[in-house]
Coordinates of C-alpha atoms in Angstrom, one line a residue:
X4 CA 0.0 0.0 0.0
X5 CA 1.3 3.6 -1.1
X6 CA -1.3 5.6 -1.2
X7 CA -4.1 6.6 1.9
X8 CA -6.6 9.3 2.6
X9 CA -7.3 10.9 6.0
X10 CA -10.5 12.6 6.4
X11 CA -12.3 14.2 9.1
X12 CA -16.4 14.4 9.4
X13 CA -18.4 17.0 11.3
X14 CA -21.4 14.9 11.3
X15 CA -23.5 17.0 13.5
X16 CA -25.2 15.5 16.1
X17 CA -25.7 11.7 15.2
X18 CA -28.0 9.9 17.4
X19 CA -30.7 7.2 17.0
X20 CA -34.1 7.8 16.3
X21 CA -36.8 9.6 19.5
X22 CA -33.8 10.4 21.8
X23 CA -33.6 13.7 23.0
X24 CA -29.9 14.6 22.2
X25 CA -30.2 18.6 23.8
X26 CA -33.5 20.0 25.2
X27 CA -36.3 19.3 23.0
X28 CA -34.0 18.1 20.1
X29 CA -34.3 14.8 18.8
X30 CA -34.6 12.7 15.4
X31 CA -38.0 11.0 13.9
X32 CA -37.7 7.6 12.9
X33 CA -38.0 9.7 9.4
X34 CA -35.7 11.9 9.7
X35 CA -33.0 9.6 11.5
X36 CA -33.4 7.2 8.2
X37 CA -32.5 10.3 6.1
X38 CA -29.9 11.8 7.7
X39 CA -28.1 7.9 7.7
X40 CA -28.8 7.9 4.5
X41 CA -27.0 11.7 3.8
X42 CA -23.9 10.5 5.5
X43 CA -23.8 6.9 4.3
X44 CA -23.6 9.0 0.9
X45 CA -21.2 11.3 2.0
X46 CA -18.5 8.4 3.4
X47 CA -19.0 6.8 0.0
X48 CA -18.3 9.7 -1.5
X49 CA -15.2 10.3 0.5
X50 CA -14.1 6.7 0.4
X51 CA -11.3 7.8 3.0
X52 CA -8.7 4.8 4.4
X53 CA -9.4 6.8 7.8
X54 CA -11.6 8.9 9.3
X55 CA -12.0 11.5 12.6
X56 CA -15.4 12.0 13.4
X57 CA -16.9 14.4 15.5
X58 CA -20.2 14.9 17.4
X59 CA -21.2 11.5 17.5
X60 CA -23.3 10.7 20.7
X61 CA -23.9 7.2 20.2
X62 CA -21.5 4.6 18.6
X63 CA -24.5 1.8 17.7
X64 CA -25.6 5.1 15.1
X65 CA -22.4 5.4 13.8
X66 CA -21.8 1.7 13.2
X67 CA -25.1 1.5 11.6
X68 CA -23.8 4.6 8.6
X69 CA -20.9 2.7 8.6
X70 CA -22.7 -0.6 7.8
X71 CA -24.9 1.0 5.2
X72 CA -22.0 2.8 3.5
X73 CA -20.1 -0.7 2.9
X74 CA -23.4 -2.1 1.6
X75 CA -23.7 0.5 -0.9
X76 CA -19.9 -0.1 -1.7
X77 CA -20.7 -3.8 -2.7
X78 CA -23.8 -2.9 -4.3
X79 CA -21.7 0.1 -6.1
X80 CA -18.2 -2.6 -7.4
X81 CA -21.2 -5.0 -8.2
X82 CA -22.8 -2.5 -11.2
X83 CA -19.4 -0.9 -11.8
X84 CA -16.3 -3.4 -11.7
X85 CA -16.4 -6.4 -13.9
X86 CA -15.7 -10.0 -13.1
X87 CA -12.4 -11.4 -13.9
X88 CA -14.8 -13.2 -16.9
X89 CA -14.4 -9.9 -18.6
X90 CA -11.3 -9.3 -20.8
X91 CA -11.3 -5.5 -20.2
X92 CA -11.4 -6.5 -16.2
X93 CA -7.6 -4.8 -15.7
X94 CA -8.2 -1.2 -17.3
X95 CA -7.4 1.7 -14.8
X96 CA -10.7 3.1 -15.3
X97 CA -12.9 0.7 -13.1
X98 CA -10.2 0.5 -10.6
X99 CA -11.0 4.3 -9.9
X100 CA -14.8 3.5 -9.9
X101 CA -14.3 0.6 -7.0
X102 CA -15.1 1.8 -3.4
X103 CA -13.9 0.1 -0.6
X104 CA -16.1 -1.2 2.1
X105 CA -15.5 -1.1 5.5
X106 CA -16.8 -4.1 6.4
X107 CA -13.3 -5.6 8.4
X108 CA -12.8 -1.4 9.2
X109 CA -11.8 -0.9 12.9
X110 CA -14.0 1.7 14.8
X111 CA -13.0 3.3 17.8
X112 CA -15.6 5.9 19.9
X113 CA -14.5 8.3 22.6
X114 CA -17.9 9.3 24.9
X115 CA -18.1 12.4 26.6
X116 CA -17.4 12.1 30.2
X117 CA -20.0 14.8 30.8
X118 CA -22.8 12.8 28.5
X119 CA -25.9 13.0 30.7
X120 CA -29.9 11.7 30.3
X121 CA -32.5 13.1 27.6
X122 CA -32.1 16.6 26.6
X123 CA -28.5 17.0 28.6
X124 CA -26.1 14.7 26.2
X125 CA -23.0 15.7 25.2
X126 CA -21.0 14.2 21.9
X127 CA -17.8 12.6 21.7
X128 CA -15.6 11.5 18.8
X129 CA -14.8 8.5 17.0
X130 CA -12.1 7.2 14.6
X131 CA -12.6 4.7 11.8
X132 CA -9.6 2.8 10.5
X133 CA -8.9 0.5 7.3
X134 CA -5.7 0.2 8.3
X135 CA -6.4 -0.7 11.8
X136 CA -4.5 0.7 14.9
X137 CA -1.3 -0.2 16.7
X138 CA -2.0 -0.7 20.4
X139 CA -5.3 0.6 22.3
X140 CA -6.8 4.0 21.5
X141 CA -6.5 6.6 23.9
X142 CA -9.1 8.7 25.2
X143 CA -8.2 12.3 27.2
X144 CA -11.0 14.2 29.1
X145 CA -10.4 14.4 32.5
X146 CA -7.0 15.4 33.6
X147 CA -5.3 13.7 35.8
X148 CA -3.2 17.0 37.2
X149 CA -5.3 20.1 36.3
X150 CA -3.9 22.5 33.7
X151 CA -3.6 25.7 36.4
X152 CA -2.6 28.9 34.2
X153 CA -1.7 32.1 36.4
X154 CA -1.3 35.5 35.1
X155 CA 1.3 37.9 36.2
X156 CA 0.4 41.1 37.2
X157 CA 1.6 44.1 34.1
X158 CA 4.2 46.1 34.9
X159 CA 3.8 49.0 37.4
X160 CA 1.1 47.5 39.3
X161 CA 0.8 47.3 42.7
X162 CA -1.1 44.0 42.7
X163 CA 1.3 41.0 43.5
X164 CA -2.3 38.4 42.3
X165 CA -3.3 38.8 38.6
X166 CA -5.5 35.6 39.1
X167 CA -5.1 32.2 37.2
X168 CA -7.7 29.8 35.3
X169 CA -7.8 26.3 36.2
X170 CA -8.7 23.2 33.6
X171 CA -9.8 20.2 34.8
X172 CA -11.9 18.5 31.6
X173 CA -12.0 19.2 28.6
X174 CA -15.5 20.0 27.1
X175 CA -15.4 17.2 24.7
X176 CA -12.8 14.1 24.8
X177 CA -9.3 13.7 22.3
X178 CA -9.1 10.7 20.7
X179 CA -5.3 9.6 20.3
X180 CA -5.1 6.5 18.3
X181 CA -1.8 4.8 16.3
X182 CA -2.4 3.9 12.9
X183 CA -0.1 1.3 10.7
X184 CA 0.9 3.0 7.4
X185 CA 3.0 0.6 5.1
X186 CA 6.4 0.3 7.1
X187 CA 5.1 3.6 9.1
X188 CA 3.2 4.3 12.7
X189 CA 1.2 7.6 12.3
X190 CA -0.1 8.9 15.8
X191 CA -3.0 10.6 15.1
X192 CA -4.9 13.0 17.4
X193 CA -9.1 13.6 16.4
X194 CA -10.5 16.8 18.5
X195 CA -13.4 18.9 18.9
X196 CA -12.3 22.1 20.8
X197 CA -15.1 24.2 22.9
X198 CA -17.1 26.2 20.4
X199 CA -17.3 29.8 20.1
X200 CA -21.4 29.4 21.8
X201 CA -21.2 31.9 24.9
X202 CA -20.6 30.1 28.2
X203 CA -23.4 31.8 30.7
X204 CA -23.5 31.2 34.7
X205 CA -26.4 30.4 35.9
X206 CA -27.3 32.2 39.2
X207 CA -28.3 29.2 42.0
X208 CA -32.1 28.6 42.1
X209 CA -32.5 30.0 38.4
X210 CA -33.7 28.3 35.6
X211 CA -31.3 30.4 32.7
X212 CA -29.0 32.8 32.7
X213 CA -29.7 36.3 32.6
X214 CA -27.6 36.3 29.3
X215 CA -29.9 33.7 27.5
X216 CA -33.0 35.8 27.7
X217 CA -32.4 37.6 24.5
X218 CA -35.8 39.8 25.4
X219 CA -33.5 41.2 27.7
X220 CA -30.5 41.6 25.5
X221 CA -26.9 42.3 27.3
X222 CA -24.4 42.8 24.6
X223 CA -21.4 42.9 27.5
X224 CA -22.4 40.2 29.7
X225 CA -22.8 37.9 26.1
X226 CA -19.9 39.2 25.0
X227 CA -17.7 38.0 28.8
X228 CA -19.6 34.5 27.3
X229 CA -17.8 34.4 24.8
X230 CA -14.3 35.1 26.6
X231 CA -15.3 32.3 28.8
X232 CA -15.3 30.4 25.6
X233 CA -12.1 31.4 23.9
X234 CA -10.4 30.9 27.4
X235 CA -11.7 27.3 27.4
X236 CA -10.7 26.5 23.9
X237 CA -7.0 28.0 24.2
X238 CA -6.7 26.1 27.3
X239 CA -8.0 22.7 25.4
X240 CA -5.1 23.7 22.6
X241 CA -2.5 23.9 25.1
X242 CA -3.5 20.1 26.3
X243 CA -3.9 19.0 23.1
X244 CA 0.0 20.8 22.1
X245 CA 1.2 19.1 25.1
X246 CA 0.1 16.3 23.8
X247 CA 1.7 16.1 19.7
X248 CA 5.3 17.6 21.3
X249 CA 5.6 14.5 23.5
X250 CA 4.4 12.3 20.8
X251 CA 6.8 14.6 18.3
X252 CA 10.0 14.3 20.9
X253 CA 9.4 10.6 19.9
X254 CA 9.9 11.0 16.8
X255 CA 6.4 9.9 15.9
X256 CA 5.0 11.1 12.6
X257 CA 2.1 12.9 13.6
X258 CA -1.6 13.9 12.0
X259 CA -4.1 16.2 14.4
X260 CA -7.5 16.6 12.7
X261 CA -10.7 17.3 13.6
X262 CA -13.3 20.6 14.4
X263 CA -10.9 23.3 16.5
X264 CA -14.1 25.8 15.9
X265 CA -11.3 28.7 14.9
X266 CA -9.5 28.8 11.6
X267 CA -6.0 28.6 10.5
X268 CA -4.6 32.0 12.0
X269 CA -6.9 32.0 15.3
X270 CA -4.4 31.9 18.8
X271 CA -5.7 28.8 19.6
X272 CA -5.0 26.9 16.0
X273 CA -1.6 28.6 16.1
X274 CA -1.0 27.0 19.8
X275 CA -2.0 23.6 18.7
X276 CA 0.6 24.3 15.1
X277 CA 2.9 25.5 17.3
X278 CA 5.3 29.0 16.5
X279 CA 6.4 30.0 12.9
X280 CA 10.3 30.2 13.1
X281 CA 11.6 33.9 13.0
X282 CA 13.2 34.8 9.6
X283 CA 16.8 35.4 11.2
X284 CA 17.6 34.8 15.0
X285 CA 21.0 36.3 14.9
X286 CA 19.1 39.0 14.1
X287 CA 17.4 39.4 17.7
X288 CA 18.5 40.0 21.1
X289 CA 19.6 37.3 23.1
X290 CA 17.3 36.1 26.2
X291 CA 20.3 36.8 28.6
X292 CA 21.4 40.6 26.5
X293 CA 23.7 42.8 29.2
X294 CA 24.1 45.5 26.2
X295 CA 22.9 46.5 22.2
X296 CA 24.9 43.8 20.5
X297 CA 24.4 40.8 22.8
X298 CA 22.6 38.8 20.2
X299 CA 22.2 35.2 18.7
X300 CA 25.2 33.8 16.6
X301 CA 24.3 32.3 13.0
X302 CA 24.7 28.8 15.0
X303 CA 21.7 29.3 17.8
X304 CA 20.0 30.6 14.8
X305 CA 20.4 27.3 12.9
X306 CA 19.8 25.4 15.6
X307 CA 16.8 27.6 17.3
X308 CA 15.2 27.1 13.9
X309 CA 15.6 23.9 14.0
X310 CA 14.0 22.7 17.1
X311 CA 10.6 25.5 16.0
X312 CA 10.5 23.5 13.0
X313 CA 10.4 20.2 14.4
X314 CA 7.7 20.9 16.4
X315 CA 5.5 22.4 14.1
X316 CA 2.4 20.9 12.5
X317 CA 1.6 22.4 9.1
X318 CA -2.2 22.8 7.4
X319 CA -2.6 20.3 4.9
X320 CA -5.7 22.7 3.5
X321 CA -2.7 25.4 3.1
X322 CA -0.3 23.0 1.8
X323 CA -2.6 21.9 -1.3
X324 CA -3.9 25.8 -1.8
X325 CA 0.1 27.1 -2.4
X326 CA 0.7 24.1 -4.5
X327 CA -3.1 24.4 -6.5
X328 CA -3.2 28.0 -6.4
X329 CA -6.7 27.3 -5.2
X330 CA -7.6 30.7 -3.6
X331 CA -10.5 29.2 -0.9
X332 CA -11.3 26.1 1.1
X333 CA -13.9 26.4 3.3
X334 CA -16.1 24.0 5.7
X335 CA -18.4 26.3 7.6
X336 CA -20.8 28.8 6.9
X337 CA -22.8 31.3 9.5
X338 CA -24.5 34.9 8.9
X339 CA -22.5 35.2 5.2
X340 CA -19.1 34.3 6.7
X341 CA -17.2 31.4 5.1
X342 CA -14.4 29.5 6.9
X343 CA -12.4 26.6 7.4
X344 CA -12.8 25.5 11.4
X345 CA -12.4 21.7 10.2
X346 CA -8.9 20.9 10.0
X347 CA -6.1 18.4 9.0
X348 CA -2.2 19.2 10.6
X349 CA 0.4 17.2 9.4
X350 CA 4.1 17.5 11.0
X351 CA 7.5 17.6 9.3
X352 CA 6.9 13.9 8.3
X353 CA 5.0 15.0 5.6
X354 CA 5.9 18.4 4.6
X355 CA 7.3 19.1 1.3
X356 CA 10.5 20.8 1.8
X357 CA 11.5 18.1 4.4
X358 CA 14.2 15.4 2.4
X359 CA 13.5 13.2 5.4
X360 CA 9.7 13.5 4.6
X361 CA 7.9 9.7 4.9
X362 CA 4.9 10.8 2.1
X363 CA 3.9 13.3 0.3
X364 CA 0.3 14.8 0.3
X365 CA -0.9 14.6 -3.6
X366 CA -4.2 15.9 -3.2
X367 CA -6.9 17.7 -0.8
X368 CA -10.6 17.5 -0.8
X369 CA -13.5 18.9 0.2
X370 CA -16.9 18.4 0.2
X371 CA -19.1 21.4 0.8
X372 CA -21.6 21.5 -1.5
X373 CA -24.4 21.4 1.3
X374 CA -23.4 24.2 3.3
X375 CA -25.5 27.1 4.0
X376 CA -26.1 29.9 6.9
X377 CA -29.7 29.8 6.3
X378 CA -29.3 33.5 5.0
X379 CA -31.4 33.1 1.7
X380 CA -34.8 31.6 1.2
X381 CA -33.3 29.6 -1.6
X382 CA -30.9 27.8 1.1
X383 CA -32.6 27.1 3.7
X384 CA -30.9 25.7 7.1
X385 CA -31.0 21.7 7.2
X386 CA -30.4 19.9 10.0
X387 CA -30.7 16.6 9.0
X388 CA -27.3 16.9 6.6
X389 CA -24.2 18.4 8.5
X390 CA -23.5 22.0 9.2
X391 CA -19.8 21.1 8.2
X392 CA -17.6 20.6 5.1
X393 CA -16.1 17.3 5.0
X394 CA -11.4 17.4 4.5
X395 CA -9.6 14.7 3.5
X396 CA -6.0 14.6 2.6
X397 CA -4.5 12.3 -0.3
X398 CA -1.1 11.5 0.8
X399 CA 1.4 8.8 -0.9
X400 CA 4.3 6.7 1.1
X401 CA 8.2 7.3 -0.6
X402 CA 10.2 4.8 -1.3

């Protein structure tokens, strides 16, 4: 095998059929049958060697798309591939109509720690695998030491306590799994960080919070929502960058994927990429400077670059749209603004300008043609297909 496809799905909120996923939320038989029936099409379509998957509240729904995608795969190489009774059986044409199944696919589902009774679930993710995995999956929610960030007070005050925040879960759970490519073991990360929805405190005895009643609209305390948020989902990068520089000081090849609800250039995408190397550290001060010429020799700078580029994961998306000259990718869509908050990192091991590089990325797709805000009468909101693009990266072993 030389060639695989990554992928990562959005799915929005798949569940069986009468369960109430959030308050007064929940699928018809109906409408449970279609969306199945969407994504079964949609995996087809994709026909990805592996796949991330995010808000996926049960795993017996999941399996069940899964199940109907490979039937349609048989019932798809059955109308499309002939028999090796057929003299025209070898041509390269019906190789590219056959789809695999995923019928001997592994599947492995992360729940939410926090996923509560009718109307108070919460999703978790999932990874499906052709390929298999190397070793048990690994799930990370609840932190064993809590991620305690302080702040230090700005210069020239007086107060010694500038506060901290404290992390103890992460709102949904990362799914590390290890994944056999040819001679190759790819540790791959599959995320959903807290969303940009306003986090709102709800005084004790009170139904809602005073933010939620939008009759009684207060732009400042929805706005200290939304910090509550971001806070939350820089903190959730930081654990998940923790995580890819241990598994990248092993020297492990690396892919992160998944919904980081902030595109490419947000703070919290950046943390999880890691820093872009300065242009020229010799031409900076040095940590340590006692006077204007203490800086970096051309050696630290080699070697500072060096160690910022090892660690650094790289946007496939990006990647293919410098080598396309593609101008937009985008997998989300709300009140006319267009952007990619589905993502696919790939480390050094697969970057371009690496010599040491273990594949090369040929290709990037995306399937967005069912995207809308809901803006226009003629494009309605649907919530029976996703409210995400679907990525998936074409990449090809060396050697």
């Amino acid at each position: 095998m030389s060639e695989f496809t990554i992928a990562s799905f959005n799915v929005k909120n798949l569940i069986g059929a009468d369960k109430e996923y959030y308050q007064f939320q929940s699928y018809t038989p109906e409408e449970y049958a279609w969306k199945k029936d969407w994504m079964a099409d949609q995996l087809l379509t994709l026909d990805a060697d592996v796949v991330g998957f995010q808000e996926i509240f049960e795993e017996d729904a999941l399996r069940d798309v899964v199940a109907e995608t490979s039937r349609r795969a048989h019932a798809l190489n059955d109308a499309t591939v002939p028999d090796h009774s057929k003299r025209y059986h070898r041509k390269v044409i019906f190789k590219k109509l056959a789809v695999d199944p995923y019928d001997t696919a592994m599947l492995a589902f992360a729940p939410n720690v926090a996923d509560g009774g009718p109307g108070e679930r919460r999703p978790g993710v999932a990874v499906l695998s052709r390929l298999g995995f190397v070793g048990e999956p690994e799930v990370i929610q609840d932190l064993d030491t809590p991620v305690t960030i302080p702040f230090q007070p700005l210069r020239g005050s007086d107060d010694a306590d500038a506060g901290s925040y404290t992390l103890r879960r992460l709102s949904r759970p990362v799914l590390k799994v290890r994944i056999p490519v040819g001679n190759q073991v790819v540790t791959l990360f599959n995320c959903h960080l807290k969303s940009k929805l306003g986090e709102f405190i709800r005084p004790d005895g009170a139904t809602f919070a005073p933010e939620e009643d939008l009759t009684k609209y207060d732009p400042v305390g929805r706005a200290l929502g939304s910090l509550r948020a971001a806070v939350r989902r820089m903190a959730e990068a930081w654990v998940l960058r923790d995580l890819i520089v241990a598994e990248l000081r092993r020297g492990n090849p690396v892919v992160t994927l998944g919904d980081f609800n902030d595109g490419e250039h947000a703070v919290s995408s950046e943390i999880i990429s890691g820093e872009v190397p300065f242009k020229n550290y010799a031409w900076m001060l040095r940590h340590d400077a006692k006077k204007y010429g203490d800086r970096y020799s051309n050696d630290e700078s080699k070697a500072i670059t060096a160690a910022v580029e090892t660690m650094r994961l790289h946007s496939a998306e990006k990647l293919f749209v410098r080598k396309s000259l593609r101008d937009m990718v985008y997998t989300s869509a709300f009140g006319g603004v267009f952007e990619s908050i589905d993502q696919i990192l790939l480390s050094r091991h697969f970057h371009p300008e690496n010599e040491d590089r273990i594949a090369d990325m040929d290709y990037f797709s995306v399937l967005n043609d069912h995207i809308t805000d809901g803006s226009h009468p003629e494009a309605p909101y649907n919530k029976l297909a996703s409210d995400h693009g679907q990525i998936m990266a074409h990449l090809r072993l060396r050697g």
